């Protein structure tokens, strides 16, 4: 059983934007993931979506956020900023997030859910272990998944695979 997180109205709206970015990525031939970073008041500072279709499989939005934050935010701003994402960070992005000192993460759907969907569809596992954020970065406060986005995000991943 998945234990779902109940987001605030602001958090829900920011996650909505992430899922829309994920759909935009899929429409453009990339994988359905979208993310953004907001300051402590909920103002969006930077957003991006997956861009792997041209051959660089590290072009995850959460990785771009970590790099953007390292260049543009002070350590204090990074620590209090909140990252929102349509799908929980992979180990690469969790590590980048922690290395640059970013704060809390709120995700719409979790790695455990994605792994379950891929198993359901008989999709072979990828080259990186599907570890949850806290297995890679134990000091990061995380919240998710959020029930209202599960079916929609699952449908994006199904569509990506022609299902
Ligand atoms: Zn990633």
PDB file of C-alpha atoms and ligand atoms in Angstrom:
ATOM      1  CA  UNK A   1       0.000   0.000   0.000  1.00  0.00           C
ATOM      2  CA  UNK A   2       1.242   3.434  -0.897  1.00  0.00           C
ATOM      3  CA  UNK A   3       1.076   6.064   1.842  1.00  0.00           C
ATOM      4  CA  UNK A   4       0.038   9.260   0.090  1.00  0.00           C
ATOM      5  CA  UNK A   5       0.971  12.809   1.051  1.00  0.00           C
ATOM      6  CA  UNK A   6      -1.694  15.536   1.253  1.00  0.00           C
ATOM      7  CA  UNK A   7      -0.200  18.679  -0.303  1.00  0.00           C
ATOM      8  CA  UNK A   8      -1.154  22.242   0.496  1.00  0.00           C
ATOM      9  CA  UNK A   9      -2.994  24.181  -2.209  1.00  0.00           C
ATOM     10  CA  UNK A  10       0.241  25.907  -3.263  1.00  0.00           C
ATOM     11  CA  UNK A  11       2.137  22.616  -3.382  1.00  0.00           C
ATOM     12  CA  UNK A  12      -0.634  21.018  -5.404  1.00  0.00           C
ATOM     13  CA  UNK A  13      -0.548  23.856  -7.952  1.00  0.00           C
ATOM     14  CA  UNK A  14       3.233  23.560  -8.296  1.00  0.00           C
ATOM     15  CA  UNK A  15       3.006  19.796  -8.765  1.00  0.00           C
ATOM     16  CA  UNK A  16       0.301  20.425 -11.382  1.00  0.00           C
ATOM     17  CA  UNK A  17       2.833  22.538 -13.298  1.00  0.00           C
ATOM     18  CA  UNK A  18       5.410  19.718 -13.071  1.00  0.00           C
ATOM     19  CA  UNK A  19       2.974  17.180 -14.495  1.00  0.00           C
ATOM     20  CA  UNK A  20       2.124  19.618 -17.307  1.00  0.00           C
ATOM     21  CA  UNK A  21       5.860  19.948 -18.042  1.00  0.00           C
ATOM     22  CA  UNK A  22       6.092  16.137 -18.103  1.00  0.00           C
ATOM     23  CA  UNK A  23       3.301  16.007 -20.691  1.00  0.00           C
ATOM     24  CA  UNK A  24       5.071  18.718 -22.715  1.00  0.00           C
ATOM     25  CA  UNK A  25       8.277  16.643 -22.655  1.00  0.00           C
ATOM     26  CA  UNK A  26       6.441  13.574 -23.892  1.00  0.00           C
ATOM     27  CA  UNK A  27       4.723  15.555 -26.645  1.00  0.00           C
ATOM     28  CA  UNK A  28       8.174  16.665 -27.785  1.00  0.00           C
ATOM     29  CA  UNK A  29       9.609  13.127 -27.863  1.00  0.00           C
ATOM     30  CA  UNK A  30      11.324  13.183 -24.477  1.00  0.00           C
ATOM     31  CA  UNK A  31      10.468  11.202 -21.354  1.00  0.00           C
ATOM     32  CA  UNK A  32       7.543  12.393 -19.210  1.00  0.00           C
ATOM     33  CA  UNK A  33       9.246  14.140 -16.309  1.00  0.00           C
ATOM     34  CA  UNK A  34       8.942  17.787 -15.270  1.00  0.00           C
ATOM     35  CA  UNK A  35      10.347  19.680 -12.271  1.00  0.00           C
ATOM     36  CA  UNK A  36      10.684  23.139 -10.798  1.00  0.00           C
ATOM     37  CA  UNK A  37      12.337  24.888  -7.895  1.00  0.00           C
ATOM     38  CA  UNK A  38      10.463  27.463  -5.834  1.00  0.00           C
ATOM     39  CA  UNK A  39      11.516  29.758  -3.034  1.00  0.00           C
ATOM     40  CA  UNK A  40      10.108  29.353   0.460  1.00  0.00           C
ATOM     41  CA  UNK A  41       7.054  31.475  -0.503  1.00  0.00           C
ATOM     42  CA  UNK A  42       6.207  29.253  -3.466  1.00  0.00           C
ATOM     43  CA  UNK A  43       7.464  31.567  -6.222  1.00  0.00           C
ATOM     44  CA  UNK A  44       8.894  29.541  -9.111  1.00  0.00           C
ATOM     45  CA  UNK A  45      12.593  30.302  -9.662  1.00  0.00           C
ATOM     46  CA  UNK A  46      13.423  27.852 -12.440  1.00  0.00           C
ATOM     47  CA  UNK A  47      11.681  25.003 -14.209  1.00  0.00           C
ATOM     48  CA  UNK A  48      12.624  22.394 -16.768  1.00  0.00           C
ATOM     49  CA  UNK A  49      11.572  19.050 -18.154  1.00  0.00           C
ATOM     50  CA  UNK A  50      13.275  15.928 -19.420  1.00  0.00           C
ATOM     51  CA  UNK A  51      15.389  16.423 -22.573  1.00  0.00           C
ATOM     52  CA  UNK A  52      17.002  13.025 -23.270  1.00  0.00           C
ATOM     53  CA  UNK A  53      15.821  12.468 -26.817  1.00  0.00           C
ATOM     54  CA  UNK A  54      18.997  13.803 -28.444  1.00  0.00           C
ATOM     55  CA  UNK A  55      21.112  11.122 -26.796  1.00  0.00           C
ATOM     56  CA  UNK A  56      22.249  12.524 -23.433  1.00  0.00           C
ATOM     57  CA  UNK A  57      20.413  10.369 -20.886  1.00  0.00           C
ATOM     58  CA  UNK A  58      21.528  12.615 -18.018  1.00  0.00           C
ATOM     59  CA  UNK A  59      19.311  15.507 -19.178  1.00  0.00           C
ATOM     60  CA  UNK A  60      16.903  15.119 -16.262  1.00  0.00           C
ATOM     61  CA  UNK A  61      15.154  18.282 -15.032  1.00  0.00           C
ATOM     62  CA  UNK A  62      16.170  17.673 -11.413  1.00  0.00           C
ATOM     63  CA  UNK A  63      19.825  17.575 -12.477  1.00  0.00           C
ATOM     64  CA  UNK A  64      19.368  20.859 -14.380  1.00  0.00           C
ATOM     65  CA  UNK A  65      17.785  22.370 -11.269  1.00  0.00           C
ATOM     66  CA  UNK A  66      20.770  21.378  -9.122  1.00  0.00           C
ATOM     67  CA  UNK A  67      23.172  22.955 -11.612  1.00  0.00           C
ATOM     68  CA  UNK A  68      21.034  26.081 -11.963  1.00  0.00           C
ATOM     69  CA  UNK A  69      20.809  26.443  -8.187  1.00  0.00           C
ATOM     70  CA  UNK A  70      24.561  26.047  -7.731  1.00  0.00           C
ATOM     71  CA  UNK A  71      25.141  28.921 -10.153  1.00  0.00           C
ATOM     72  CA  UNK A  72      22.314  31.236  -9.178  1.00  0.00           C
ATOM     73  CA  UNK A  73      21.396  30.775  -5.503  1.00  0.00           C
ATOM     74  CA  UNK A  74      23.283  31.364  -2.301  1.00  0.00           C
ATOM     75  CA  UNK A  75      23.755  28.405   0.051  1.00  0.00           C
ATOM     76  CA  UNK A  76      20.995  29.849   2.273  1.00  0.00           C
ATOM     77  CA  UNK A  77      18.599  30.213  -0.665  1.00  0.00           C
ATOM     78  CA  UNK A  78      19.337  26.654  -1.774  1.00  0.00           C
ATOM     79  CA  UNK A  79      18.644  25.262   1.678  1.00  0.00           C
ATOM     80  CA  UNK A  80      15.240  26.937   1.948  1.00  0.00           C
ATOM     81  CA  UNK A  81      14.132  26.415  -1.661  1.00  0.00           C
ATOM     82  CA  UNK A  82      11.712  23.580  -2.375  1.00  0.00           C
ATOM     83  CA  UNK A  83      11.984  21.361  -5.437  1.00  0.00           C
ATOM     84  CA  UNK A  84       8.787  19.974  -6.968  1.00  0.00           C
ATOM     85  CA  UNK A  85       8.812  17.138  -9.459  1.00  0.00           C
ATOM     86  CA  UNK A  86       6.376  14.934 -11.361  1.00  0.00           C
ATOM     87  CA  UNK A  87       8.452  11.843 -10.523  1.00  0.00           C
ATOM     88  CA  UNK A  88      10.747  11.228  -7.575  1.00  0.00           C
ATOM     89  CA  UNK A  89      14.438  11.939  -8.233  1.00  0.00           C
ATOM     90  CA  UNK A  90      16.631   9.138  -9.575  1.00  0.00           C
ATOM     91  CA  UNK A  91      19.892   8.400  -7.700  1.00  0.00           C
ATOM     92  CA  UNK A  92      21.893  10.707  -9.996  1.00  0.00           C
ATOM     93  CA  UNK A  93      19.567  13.622  -9.340  1.00  0.00           C
ATOM     94  CA  UNK A  94      19.237  12.860  -5.626  1.00  0.00           C
ATOM     95  CA  UNK A  95      23.024  12.999  -5.334  1.00  0.00           C
ATOM     96  CA  UNK A  96      23.263  16.253  -7.310  1.00  0.00           C
ATOM     97  CA  UNK A  97      20.484  17.756  -5.182  1.00  0.00           C
ATOM     98  CA  UNK A  98      22.306  16.872  -1.969  1.00  0.00           C
ATOM     99  CA  UNK A  99      25.762  17.905  -3.222  1.00  0.00           C
ATOM    100  CA  UNK A 100      24.612  21.446  -3.976  1.00  0.00           C
ATOM    101  CA  UNK A 101      22.805  21.766  -0.642  1.00  0.00           C
ATOM    102  CA  UNK A 102      19.206  21.985  -1.840  1.00  0.00           C
ATOM    103  CA  UNK A 103      16.330  21.597   0.580  1.00  0.00           C
ATOM    104  CA  UNK A 104      12.976  19.875   0.667  1.00  0.00           C
ATOM    105  CA  UNK A 105      11.554  17.834  -2.236  1.00  0.00           C
ATOM    106  CA  UNK A 106       7.851  17.305  -3.008  1.00  0.00           C
ATOM    107  CA  UNK A 107       7.051  14.698  -5.654  1.00  0.00           C
ATOM    108  CA  UNK A 108       3.803  13.793  -7.407  1.00  0.00           C
ATOM    109  CA  UNK A 109       4.673  10.140  -7.985  1.00  0.00           C
ATOM    110  CA  UNK A 110       7.317   7.982  -6.377  1.00  0.00           C
ATOM    111  CA  UNK A 111       9.991   5.625  -7.624  1.00  0.00           C
ATOM    112  CA  UNK A 112       8.166   2.701  -6.000  1.00  0.00           C
ATOM    113  CA  UNK A 113       5.097   3.498  -8.111  1.00  0.00           C
ATOM    114  CA  UNK A 114       7.120   3.760 -11.324  1.00  0.00           C
ATOM    115  CA  UNK A 115       8.862   0.463 -10.622  1.00  0.00           C
ATOM    116  CA  UNK A 116       5.440  -1.133 -10.088  1.00  0.00           C
ATOM    117  CA  UNK A 117       4.087   0.230 -13.374  1.00  0.00           C
ATOM    118  CA  UNK A 118       7.139  -0.958 -15.319  1.00  0.00           C
ATOM    119  CA  UNK A 119       6.823  -4.417 -13.761  1.00  0.00           C
ATOM    120  CA  UNK A 120       3.122  -4.476 -14.636  1.00  0.00           C
ATOM    121  CA  UNK A 121       4.018  -3.720 -18.259  1.00  0.00           C
ATOM    122  CA  UNK A 122       6.952  -6.143 -18.392  1.00  0.00           C
ATOM    123  CA  UNK A 123       9.438  -3.341 -19.086  1.00  0.00           C
ATOM    124  CA  UNK A 124      13.019  -4.394 -18.247  1.00  0.00           C
ATOM    125  CA  UNK A 125      14.716  -2.425 -15.480  1.00  0.00           C
ATOM    126  CA  UNK A 126      17.124   0.349 -16.434  1.00  0.00           C
ATOM    127  CA  UNK A 127      20.872   0.590 -15.800  1.00  0.00           C
ATOM    128  CA  UNK A 128      20.525   2.467 -12.466  1.00  0.00           C
ATOM    129  CA  UNK A 129      19.049   1.023  -9.256  1.00  0.00           C
ATOM    130  CA  UNK A 130      15.641   2.589  -8.537  1.00  0.00           C
ATOM    131  CA  UNK A 131      16.585   3.835  -5.076  1.00  0.00           C
ATOM    132  CA  UNK A 132      14.337   6.308  -3.259  1.00  0.00           C
ATOM    133  CA  UNK A 133      15.768   9.774  -2.578  1.00  0.00           C
ATOM    134  CA  UNK A 134      16.500   9.070   1.082  1.00  0.00           C
ATOM    135  CA  UNK A 135      18.499   5.941   0.253  1.00  0.00           C
ATOM    136  CA  UNK A 136      20.913   8.217  -1.635  1.00  0.00           C
ATOM    137  CA  UNK A 137      20.516  11.480   0.285  1.00  0.00           C
ATOM    138  CA  UNK A 138      19.311  10.656   3.799  1.00  0.00           C
ATOM    139  CA  UNK A 139      19.301  14.272   4.992  1.00  0.00           C
ATOM    140  CA  UNK A 140      16.734  15.566   2.490  1.00  0.00           C
ATOM    141  CA  UNK A 141      13.168  16.107   3.703  1.00  0.00           C
ATOM    142  CA  UNK A 142      10.818  14.520   1.165  1.00  0.00           C
ATOM    143  CA  UNK A 143       7.035  14.530   0.707  1.00  0.00           C
ATOM    144  CA  UNK A 144       5.037  12.379  -1.703  1.00  0.00           C
ATOM    145  CA  UNK A 145       3.547  10.707  -3.562  1.00  0.00           C
ATOM    146  CA  UNK A 146       0.277  12.586  -4.055  1.00  0.00           C
ATOM    147  CA  UNK A 147      -2.759  10.441  -4.906  1.00  0.00           C
ATOM    148  CA  UNK A 148      -4.420  12.873  -7.317  1.00  0.00           C
ATOM    149  CA  UNK A 149      -1.567  12.654  -9.845  1.00  0.00           C
ATOM    150  CA  UNK A 150      -1.017   8.866  -9.920  1.00  0.00           C
ATOM    151  CA  UNK A 151      -3.349   7.923 -12.781  1.00  0.00           C
ATOM    152  CA  UNK A 152      -2.322  10.851 -14.957  1.00  0.00           C
ATOM    153  CA  UNK A 153       1.417  10.263 -14.584  1.00  0.00           C
ATOM    154  CA  UNK A 154       0.980   6.512 -15.086  1.00  0.00           C
ATOM    155  CA  UNK A 155      -0.887   7.276 -18.327  1.00  0.00           C
ATOM    156  CA  UNK A 156       2.011   9.448 -19.551  1.00  0.00           C
ATOM    157  CA  UNK A 157       4.474   6.616 -18.943  1.00  0.00           C
ATOM    158  CA  UNK A 158       2.133   4.174 -20.681  1.00  0.00           C
ATOM    159  CA  UNK A 159       1.802   6.484 -23.671  1.00  0.00           C
ATOM    160  CA  UNK A 160       5.596   6.810 -23.904  1.00  0.00           C
ATOM    161  CA  UNK A 161       5.725   3.032 -24.336  1.00  0.00           C
ATOM    162  CA  UNK A 162       2.864   2.902 -26.802  1.00  0.00           C
ATOM    163  CA  UNK A 163       0.577   1.206 -24.283  1.00  0.00           C
TER     164      UNK A 163
HETATM  165 ZN1  LIG B   1      17.317  11.885 -12.549  1.00  0.00          ZN
END
